[in-house]
Amino acid sequence: MFHLSPSMLAADFTKLGEQIKKIENAGGDWLHVDVMDGLFVPSISFGMPVIESIRPATDLFFDVHLMVQEPVRYIEEFKRVGADLITIHAEACEDIEATIVKIREAGCKVGISISPDTEVSVLEPWVKKVDMILLMSVHPGFGGQKFIPETMEKIRAVRRMINEQNPACDLEVDGGIHLGNVKEVMEAGVNVVVAGTAVFRGNIKENMDAFYRKMREVYHE
Ligand code: DX5
Ligand code: ZN
């Protein structure tokens, strides 16, 4: 199964509801929700009230990416406002195990992410315990950055780990993905693709149609 997860960070917030409908109408099933705390990353995005207000407006699967220091403090709140999957950063947690347990107890799916400077070996203890691994292909903090080419090797390495240890685990890539590189990252082993700028800039429906066309060339289902 593959998914395109449009990153809401790139949306036009004056028409957020409308843009979410466009994602649904284009056949979208996931929405990537980037929460930044100004501490783990230099920027601040949005938090619970925004997620809470869009939750009743859509059935999209909320793929919540917490770029937050010690996210364990906020798990119940993110569940309450409507997160389906909560991804934490390995670098941001003092106790990764306890954070994963907390997400499970809240009833959400669990994702773990690493930033570009973090080795994939950090993920080794967690592969069997999570539903998704998110590889950052830009330094987290801002949309619209350029894909870091070294990510390709990391994708292949993590795909091997997943296939050996937990084949049901999803592998998501986030940052700088566009129509020109989506096939390449999927061929390397990604099955969930985040795209912000490349989906929201211009015509959402046309952009998503083009993404799905490319993605189906790799995954035939
Ligand atoms: C970056 C965020 C990404 C970002 C992706 O910190 O985690 O999800 O919004 O945006 P693009 O696709 O524009 O690189
Ligand atoms: Zn993200």
PDB file of C-alpha atoms and ligand atoms in Angstrom, residues 32 34 65 67 174, ligand 2:
ATOM      1  CA  HIS A  32       0.703  15.349   6.939  1.00  0.00           C
ATOM      2  CA  ASP A  34       3.770  19.387  10.848  1.00  0.00           C
ATOM      3  CA  HIS A  65       4.767  14.861  12.618  1.00  0.00           C
ATOM      4  CA  MET A  67       9.052  18.323  15.648  1.00  0.00           C
ATOM      5  CA  ASP A 174       9.660  13.984   4.070  1.00  0.00           C
TER       6      ASP A 174
HETATM    7 ZN    ZN B   2       6.906  16.748   8.181  1.00  0.00          ZN
END
